[in-house]
Coordinates of C-alpha atoms and ligand atoms in Angstrom, one line a residue:
M1 CA 122.3 115.5 109.8
T2 CA 120.1 114.3 106.9
N3 CA 116.6 113.0 107.2
V4 CA 115.5 110.8 104.3
V5 CA 112.0 109.4 103.8
V6 CA 111.5 106.3 101.5
I7 CA 108.0 105.6 100.4
G8 CA 106.3 103.4 97.7
C9 CA 104.8 105.2 94.8
Q10 CA 102.4 102.4 93.6
W11 CA 100.3 99.8 95.5
G12 CA 103.1 98.5 97.8
D13 CA 105.8 95.8 97.3
E14 CA 107.9 98.2 95.2
G15 CA 111.1 96.9 96.9
K16 CA 111.2 99.6 99.7
G17 CA 112.9 97.0 102.0
K18 CA 115.9 96.6 99.6
L19 CA 116.3 100.4 99.3
V20 CA 116.0 101.0 103.0
D21 CA 118.5 98.2 103.8
Y22 CA 120.9 99.7 101.3
L23 CA 120.5 103.2 102.6
S24 CA 120.7 102.2 106.2
G25 CA 124.4 101.7 105.5
K26 CA 124.7 105.4 105.9
A27 CA 121.9 106.0 108.4
D28 CA 122.2 106.0 112.2
V29 CA 118.6 105.5 112.9
I30 CA 115.8 103.7 110.9
V31 CA 112.2 104.5 111.7
R32 CA 108.9 102.9 110.7
F33 CA 106.2 105.6 110.9
Q34 CA 102.9 104.0 109.8
G35 CA 101.2 100.8 108.9
G36 CA 101.8 97.6 110.9
N37 CA 102.5 94.0 110.3
N38 CA 100.5 94.2 107.1
A39 CA 103.8 95.2 105.5
G40 CA 106.3 92.6 104.2
H41 CA 109.8 93.9 103.3
T42 CA 112.2 91.4 101.9
I43 CA 116.0 91.9 102.0
V44 CA 118.4 89.6 100.4
I45 CA 122.1 89.5 101.4
D46 CA 124.3 86.8 99.7
E47 CA 121.2 84.7 99.1
K48 CA 120.2 84.9 102.7
V49 CA 116.5 86.0 102.8
F50 CA 115.2 88.3 105.7
K51 CA 111.4 89.1 105.8
L52 CA 110.4 92.0 107.9
S53 CA 106.9 93.1 108.8
L54 CA 107.1 95.5 111.8
L55 CA 110.8 96.0 112.4
P56 CA 112.5 98.6 110.2
S57 CA 114.7 97.0 107.6
G58 CA 117.7 98.7 109.2
I59 CA 117.6 96.1 112.0
I60 CA 119.7 93.8 109.8
R61 CA 122.8 96.0 110.2
E62 CA 124.8 96.1 113.3
G63 CA 125.3 99.4 115.2
K64 CA 122.0 101.0 114.0
I65 CA 119.0 102.1 116.1
S66 CA 115.6 100.9 114.8
V67 CA 112.5 102.8 115.9
I68 CA 108.8 102.0 115.7
G69 CA 107.0 105.3 115.7
N70 CA 103.5 106.3 117.1
G71 CA 102.0 106.3 113.6
V72 CA 102.3 102.4 113.5
V73 CA 99.7 100.1 114.9
L74 CA 101.6 97.6 116.9
D75 CA 100.8 93.9 117.3
P76 CA 103.1 92.9 120.3
W77 CA 102.7 89.2 119.7
A78 CA 103.7 89.6 116.0
L79 CA 106.7 91.7 117.1
R80 CA 107.8 89.0 119.6
T81 CA 107.5 86.3 116.8
E82 CA 109.5 88.5 114.4
I83 CA 112.2 89.1 116.9
D84 CA 112.5 85.3 117.7
T85 CA 112.7 84.5 114.0
L86 CA 115.5 87.0 113.5
S87 CA 117.3 85.7 116.5
E88 CA 117.4 82.3 114.7
L89 CA 119.1 84.1 111.8
G90 CA 121.6 85.5 114.2
I91 CA 120.3 89.0 114.6
N92 CA 119.6 90.0 118.1
V93 CA 117.0 92.6 118.9
T94 CA 117.2 94.2 122.4
R95 CA 116.5 97.6 123.9
S96 CA 119.9 98.7 122.7
N97 CA 118.9 98.5 119.0
L98 CA 115.1 98.9 119.2
I99 CA 112.8 101.5 120.7
V100 CA 109.0 101.7 120.4
A101 CA 106.9 104.9 120.8
E102 CA 105.2 104.9 124.2
N103 CA 102.1 106.4 122.5
V104 CA 101.9 103.7 119.9
P105 CA 98.3 102.1 119.7
L106 CA 98.2 98.3 120.1
I107 CA 96.5 95.7 117.8
L108 CA 94.8 93.4 120.2
S109 CA 93.2 90.0 119.3
F110 CA 89.7 91.3 118.8
H111 CA 91.0 93.7 116.1
K112 CA 92.0 90.7 114.0
T113 CA 88.7 88.9 114.7
L114 CA 86.8 92.0 113.4
D115 CA 89.0 92.5 110.4
L116 CA 88.4 88.8 109.3
L117 CA 84.6 88.9 110.1
R118 CA 84.1 92.0 108.1
E119 CA 85.9 90.6 105.1
K120 CA 84.0 87.4 105.3
K121 CA 80.6 89.2 105.5
A122 CA 81.6 91.5 102.6
G123 CA 81.9 88.5 100.2
S124 CA 82.6 89.7 96.7
K125 CA 82.8 93.3 98.0
K126 CA 85.7 92.6 100.3
I127 CA 88.8 94.8 100.4
G128 CA 91.1 91.9 100.5
T129 CA 92.9 93.0 103.6
T130 CA 95.8 91.2 105.1
G131 CA 93.6 90.2 108.1
R132 CA 96.1 91.6 110.6
G133 CA 93.6 93.8 112.3
I134 CA 95.1 97.0 110.8
G135 CA 91.8 98.8 110.0
P136 CA 90.0 98.1 113.2
A137 CA 93.1 99.2 115.3
Y138 CA 93.3 102.6 113.4
E139 CA 89.5 103.0 113.9
D140 CA 90.0 102.7 117.6
K141 CA 92.8 105.2 117.5
V142 CA 90.8 107.9 115.9
G143 CA 87.7 106.8 117.9
R144 CA 89.8 107.6 121.1
R145 CA 89.3 104.1 122.5
A146 CA 92.7 102.5 121.6
I147 CA 94.9 100.9 124.2
R148 CA 98.4 102.5 123.8
L149 CA 101.7 101.1 124.9
S150 CA 102.1 103.5 128.0
D151 CA 98.7 102.3 129.3
L152 CA 100.3 99.0 130.2
D153 CA 102.2 100.8 133.0
R154 CA 98.9 101.7 134.8
P155 CA 96.8 98.7 135.4
R156 CA 93.8 100.5 136.9
Y157 CA 93.7 103.0 134.1
L158 CA 94.2 100.2 131.6
H159 CA 91.2 98.4 133.1
S160 CA 88.9 101.6 132.6
R161 CA 90.3 102.0 129.0
L162 CA 89.6 98.4 128.2
E163 CA 86.0 98.7 129.5
R164 CA 85.5 101.6 127.1
C165 CA 87.1 99.9 124.1
L166 CA 85.2 96.5 124.7
E167 CA 81.9 98.3 125.1
H168 CA 82.2 99.3 121.5
H169 CA 83.6 96.0 120.3
N170 CA 81.1 93.9 122.1
I171 CA 78.2 95.8 120.4
L172 CA 79.8 94.9 117.1
R173 CA 80.5 91.3 118.0
N174 CA 77.0 90.9 119.2
G175 CA 75.8 92.1 115.8
Y176 CA 78.1 89.6 114.0
G177 CA 76.8 86.8 116.3
E178 CA 80.3 86.5 118.1
P179 CA 80.6 85.9 121.8
I180 CA 81.3 89.0 123.8
I181 CA 84.7 89.4 125.5
E182 CA 85.3 90.4 129.1
V183 CA 87.9 93.0 130.2
E184 CA 89.6 90.2 132.2
D185 CA 90.2 88.1 129.1
I186 CA 92.2 90.9 127.5
E187 CA 94.0 91.8 130.7
K188 CA 95.2 88.2 130.8
E189 CA 96.4 88.3 127.3
L190 CA 98.2 91.6 128.0
A191 CA 99.8 90.3 131.2
D192 CA 101.6 87.7 129.1
I193 CA 103.1 90.2 126.7
S194 CA 103.5 93.4 128.8
P195 CA 107.0 92.8 130.2
F196 CA 108.3 92.0 126.7
I197 CA 106.9 95.0 125.0
K198 CA 107.3 97.5 127.8
Q199 CA 111.1 97.1 127.7
F200 CA 111.2 98.9 124.3
S201 CA 108.9 101.9 125.3
A202 CA 110.4 105.4 124.9
P203 CA 109.3 108.9 124.0
V204 CA 110.3 108.5 120.3
W205 CA 109.9 112.2 119.5
E206 CA 112.4 113.1 122.1
V207 CA 114.9 110.4 121.1
L208 CA 114.7 111.5 117.4
D209 CA 115.2 115.1 118.4
E210 CA 118.3 114.3 120.3
K211 CA 119.7 112.2 117.4
N212 CA 119.0 115.2 115.0
R213 CA 120.9 117.5 117.4
E214 CA 123.8 115.1 117.5
G215 CA 123.9 115.4 113.7
K216 CA 122.8 111.8 113.0
N217 CA 121.2 110.6 109.8
I218 CA 117.7 109.4 110.1
L219 CA 115.9 107.1 107.5
F220 CA 112.2 106.9 107.6
E221 CA 110.8 103.6 106.1
G222 CA 107.4 103.8 104.5
A223 CA 105.1 100.8 104.3
Q224 CA 102.5 100.0 101.7
G225 CA 102.2 102.5 98.7
S226 CA 100.8 105.8 97.8
F227 CA 97.6 104.4 96.3
L228 CA 96.9 102.4 99.4
D229 CA 96.9 105.7 101.2
V230 CA 93.6 106.2 103.1
D231 CA 93.1 109.8 101.5
F232 CA 94.9 109.7 98.2
G233 CA 94.6 105.9 97.4
T234 CA 91.9 104.0 95.4
Y235 CA 89.4 104.4 98.2
P236 CA 87.8 102.3 99.6
F237 CA 90.4 99.7 98.4
V238 CA 93.2 101.1 100.6
T239 CA 94.8 100.5 103.9
S240 CA 93.8 102.6 107.0
S241 CA 96.8 104.8 107.4
N242 CA 98.4 107.7 105.5
T243 CA 101.2 106.1 103.5
L244 CA 102.5 109.3 102.0
A245 CA 105.8 110.9 103.0
G246 CA 104.0 113.5 105.0
A247 CA 103.0 110.8 107.5
A248 CA 106.7 110.5 108.5
S249 CA 106.4 113.6 110.5
L250 CA 103.1 112.9 112.3
G251 CA 104.0 109.2 112.8
T252 CA 107.2 110.0 114.7
G253 CA 107.1 113.7 116.1
V254 CA 109.9 114.9 113.8
S255 CA 108.9 118.2 112.3
A256 CA 107.9 118.1 108.7
R257 CA 110.5 121.0 108.2
K258 CA 113.2 118.7 109.1
I259 CA 112.8 116.3 106.1
D260 CA 115.5 116.7 103.7
F261 CA 114.8 114.2 100.9
V262 CA 112.0 112.0 99.8
L263 CA 112.8 108.9 97.7
G264 CA 110.0 107.2 95.9
V265 CA 110.3 103.5 95.1
V266 CA 108.7 102.1 91.8
K267 CA 108.7 98.8 90.2
A268 CA 109.7 98.8 86.5
Y269 CA 106.1 97.5 86.0
T270 CA 103.1 97.5 88.5
T271 CA 101.7 95.1 91.0
R272 CA 98.8 95.1 93.4
V273 CA 97.7 92.5 96.1
G274 CA 94.1 92.6 97.1
E275 CA 90.9 94.1 95.5
G276 CA 90.5 97.4 93.8
P277 CA 91.1 99.2 90.5
F278 CA 94.1 98.6 88.6
P279 CA 93.9 100.0 85.0
T280 CA 97.2 98.6 83.5
E281 CA 96.5 95.1 84.9
L282 CA 97.4 92.2 82.5
K283 CA 95.1 89.7 84.0
H284 CA 96.4 86.3 83.0
D285 CA 97.8 86.8 79.5
Q286 CA 101.3 85.7 78.6
I287 CA 103.0 89.0 79.7
G288 CA 101.0 89.1 83.0
L289 CA 102.3 85.6 83.6
H290 CA 105.8 86.4 82.7
L291 CA 105.8 89.3 85.2
E292 CA 104.2 87.1 87.9
T293 CA 106.6 84.2 87.5
V294 CA 109.9 85.9 86.6
G295 CA 109.2 88.6 89.3
H296 CA 108.1 85.9 91.9
E297 CA 105.1 88.1 92.5
K298 CA 103.7 86.5 95.6
G299 CA 102.7 88.5 98.6
T300 CA 105.3 88.4 101.5
V301 CA 102.6 88.6 104.2
T302 CA 99.7 86.5 102.9
G303 CA 101.3 84.4 100.2
R304 CA 98.6 85.6 97.7
N305 CA 99.6 86.1 94.1
R306 CA 100.1 89.7 93.1
R307 CA 98.2 91.1 90.2
C308 CA 100.6 92.3 87.6
G309 CA 100.5 95.0 84.8
W310 CA 102.4 97.6 82.8
F311 CA 104.2 100.6 84.2
D312 CA 101.7 103.3 84.9
A313 CA 103.5 106.8 84.5
A314 CA 100.3 108.7 85.3
L315 CA 99.9 107.0 88.7
V316 CA 103.6 107.4 89.5
K317 CA 103.6 111.1 88.5
Q318 CA 100.8 111.9 90.8
S319 CA 102.5 110.0 93.6
C320 CA 105.7 112.1 93.0
I321 CA 103.7 115.3 93.3
V322 CA 101.7 114.4 96.5
N323 CA 104.8 112.9 98.2
G324 CA 107.3 115.6 97.2
V325 CA 109.5 112.9 95.6
E326 CA 112.9 114.3 94.6
G327 CA 114.3 111.0 93.3
I328 CA 113.0 107.7 92.3
A329 CA 114.4 104.2 92.7
I330 CA 113.3 101.9 89.9
T331 CA 113.3 98.2 90.9
K332 CA 113.0 94.9 89.2
L333 CA 114.2 96.2 85.8
D334 CA 115.7 92.6 85.3
V335 CA 112.1 91.2 85.3
L336 CA 111.4 92.9 82.0
D337 CA 114.4 91.3 80.2
G338 CA 113.5 89.5 77.1
L339 CA 110.1 91.1 76.6
K340 CA 109.9 92.2 72.9
E341 CA 107.6 95.3 73.4
L342 CA 106.8 97.2 76.6
K343 CA 104.0 99.6 77.3
I344 CA 103.9 102.6 79.6
C345 CA 100.5 104.1 80.6
T346 CA 100.4 107.9 80.2
G347 CA 96.7 108.6 81.1
Y348 CA 93.2 107.2 81.0
E349 CA 90.2 107.3 78.8
M350 CA 87.0 107.5 80.7
N351 CA 83.5 107.9 79.4
G352 CA 85.0 109.2 76.1
K353 CA 87.2 111.7 77.9
L354 CA 91.0 111.7 78.3
R355 CA 92.3 112.1 81.9
P356 CA 95.8 112.7 83.0
Y357 CA 95.2 111.1 86.5
L358 CA 93.3 108.3 87.9
P359 CA 90.1 109.8 89.6
S360 CA 90.1 109.4 93.4
S361 CA 87.0 107.3 93.3
I362 CA 86.1 104.9 90.6
N363 CA 82.9 102.9 90.5
S364 CA 83.8 99.3 89.6
S365 CA 81.3 99.4 86.7
E366 CA 83.1 102.4 85.1
I367 CA 85.4 101.6 82.4
V368 CA 88.9 103.1 82.7
K369 CA 90.9 102.5 79.6
P370 CA 94.6 103.1 79.9
V371 CA 96.3 105.1 77.1
Y372 CA 99.6 103.4 76.2
E373 CA 102.9 104.4 74.7
K374 CA 104.8 101.5 73.2
I375 CA 108.5 101.2 73.7
E376 CA 111.0 98.5 72.4
G377 CA 112.1 95.9 74.8
W378 CA 115.7 94.4 75.1
T379 CA 117.1 91.0 74.9
E380 CA 120.3 91.3 76.9
P381 CA 120.2 90.3 80.6
T382 CA 120.2 93.2 83.1
R383 CA 120.2 91.1 86.2
G384 CA 123.0 91.9 88.6
I385 CA 124.1 95.0 86.7
N386 CA 125.2 97.9 89.0
S387 CA 126.5 100.6 86.7
L388 CA 124.4 102.6 84.2
K389 CA 126.9 102.2 81.4
E390 CA 126.5 98.4 81.4
L391 CA 122.7 98.6 80.8
P392 CA 121.4 97.8 77.4
R393 CA 120.7 100.8 75.3
K394 CA 117.1 100.1 75.0
A395 CA 116.8 99.6 78.8
L396 CA 118.2 103.0 79.3
A397 CA 115.7 104.4 76.8
Y398 CA 113.0 102.8 78.9
L399 CA 114.3 104.4 82.0
K400 CA 114.7 107.8 80.4
R401 CA 111.2 107.8 79.2
I402 CA 109.9 106.9 82.6
E403 CA 112.0 109.8 84.0
E404 CA 110.4 112.2 81.5
L405 CA 106.9 111.0 82.0
V406 CA 106.9 111.0 85.9
G407 CA 108.9 114.3 85.9
C408 CA 111.4 113.1 88.5
P409 CA 115.1 112.1 88.2
I410 CA 116.1 108.5 88.8
S411 CA 118.4 108.1 91.9
F412 CA 118.7 104.2 91.9
V413 CA 118.1 101.3 89.5
S414 CA 117.8 97.9 91.1
T415 CA 118.5 94.8 89.0
S416 CA 118.1 91.9 91.5
P417 CA 117.0 91.2 95.0
E418 CA 120.6 91.3 96.2
R419 CA 121.7 94.2 98.3
E420 CA 124.6 95.1 96.0
D421 CA 122.9 94.7 92.7
L422 CA 121.9 98.4 92.4
V423 CA 122.9 101.4 90.2
D424 CA 123.5 104.2 92.6
L425 CA 123.2 107.6 90.9
N426 CA 122.2 109.9 93.7
D427 CA 122.4 108.6 97.2
P428 CA 120.7 111.2 99.4
F429 CA 123.0 110.6 102.3
K430 CA 126.2 110.8 100.2
K431 CA 126.2 114.6 99.7
N432 CA 126.3 115.0 103.6
E433 CA 129.1 112.5 104.1
K434 CA 132.0 113.9 106.1
Ligands
GDP1 P1 108.5 96.2 99.8 O1 107.2 95.8 100.5 O2 108.3 97.4 99.1 O3 109.7 96.1 100.7 O4 108.8 95.0 98.7 P2 108.6 93.4 98.9 O5 109.9 92.9 99.7 O6 107.3 93.0 99.5 O7 108.6 92.9 97.4 C1 109.7 93.1 96.5 C2 110.3 91.8 96.1 O8 111.1 92.0 94.9 C3 111.1 91.1 97.2 O9 111.0 89.8 97.0 C4 112.5 91.6 96.8 O10 113.5 90.6 97.2 C5 112.4 91.6 95.3 N1 113.3 92.6 94.6 C6 113.6 93.9 95.0 N2 114.3 94.5 94.0 C7 114.4 93.7 93.1 C8 115.1 93.7 91.7 O11 115.6 94.7 91.3 N3 114.9 92.5 90.9 C9 114.3 91.5 91.4 N4 114.2 90.5 90.5 N5 113.7 91.4 92.5 C10 113.8 92.4 93.3
IMO2 P1 104.3 96.6 101.9 O1 104.7 97.5 102.9 C1 100.9 95.5 99.3 C2 96.9 95.9 101.0 C3 96.2 94.6 101.2 C4 94.7 95.1 101.0 C5 94.8 96.6 101.5 C6 94.2 96.7 102.9 O2 104.9 95.3 101.9 O3 104.4 97.3 100.6 P2 95.1 96.1 105.2 O4 95.4 94.8 105.9 O5 96.2 97.1 105.3 O6 93.8 96.7 105.9 O7 94.7 95.7 103.7 O8 96.1 97.0 101.6 N1 98.2 96.0 101.6 C7 99.4 95.8 100.9 N2 99.7 95.5 99.7 N3 102.0 95.7 100.2 C8 101.7 96.0 101.5 O9 102.7 96.4 102.3 C9 100.3 96.1 101.9 N4 99.8 96.3 103.1 C10 98.5 96.3 102.9 O10 96.5 93.7 100.3 O11 94.5 95.3 99.5
MG3 MG1 105.9 94.1 100.6

């Protein structure tokens, strides 16, 4: 039995989906534990592209059990669409390969409305959310007025829960000049989706406990990235969940003591979608443009261009500490092929002072100057390479320097979107193979 958590160490889109897909070859159960359909995980197998938002990336492989934990906020309509899309690609999702926590809070239509209304009203001060209702759904969860999956089994109770929830939302809607919603409107919407979603409902904590007792390997798939974490991220430009590895326990009911290994996924450079601080951003200079075009840096969920910049070792080092990362996976090394000189950020200069970490709160008017170390680039292509000894010497030096600066060993290096184009140095499941 090995329990492995995979998380992103930057601002999301590090390539977690590719690593989770690869590792799920040796896992029995793959679990999403936070976030919702704001995530977009891309998997490429023999040029066939799979895009997943809510379903764990392990769903692609036959004979695996996929789990959506209680820490997720679940849009049942989005799940149905995703399952339909996968079925067109030949992947069947049924109760035999998917279970959803009975205590998962639901994203309902008014959560999306509120998310979009707020962003529109905020104008230039917007967060740049994905507009999927994630924030409002988590607010309702901690506000103790959320509708959870198991509530759908009890119509009278559901009615009273909706009354309480809508009392809150209608006050807000009134303020925004939106028409109020009646309980019956939402009951109607739910009646349409209930039979579909209820078939997956299960006590996830109990199922995972059983799997652990049977000696099965469990893979926990993080969404977003450490600096989008609601506590440790660049607040308020964050998502509304805890994205750190610690959330794997609370978001599923598997004790934190049972986690064996945390793998941190990092891009060989940095990207960010949405608003917020990004010290190593290259704006639209030539290198920024190179990263954006060669790296195809377009958001999977919203299609927005991702902002691009140099690798930030100070950021990733902090991430490794707060997540307990024991191995990093460096992705998209191939995107740097052909760049003459590379830069790595080792800290920041702020108000004349040197800082080793990005402060938790930065006012947008404050000037954060990254401190860079220069390193030679390489001209040889790395794309498709899957063994360390084939990598150009200078690419190896770049990787080595990252390892030193972030203080964590490299477990994987990825050199293309394809499943097999990966240097595997320390597969956390391998050591437990029978
Ligand atoms: P996630 O949200 O962390 O799962 O990452 P995304 O799937 O949103 O974004 C990563 C993108 O990079 C996807 O389009 C992947 O197919 C692609 N990708 C992953 N690894 C590599 C790599 O090593 N090289 C290249 N060129 N692309 C990669
Ligand atoms: P994956 O799992 C990158 C960003 C949004 C926005 C902020 C808040 O694919 O790495 P939200 O809709 O969550 O309230 O938006 O978080 N964001 C992501 N950025 N990758 C993601 O997921 C993201 N999920 C949310 O762009 O800045
Ligand atoms: Mg993504």
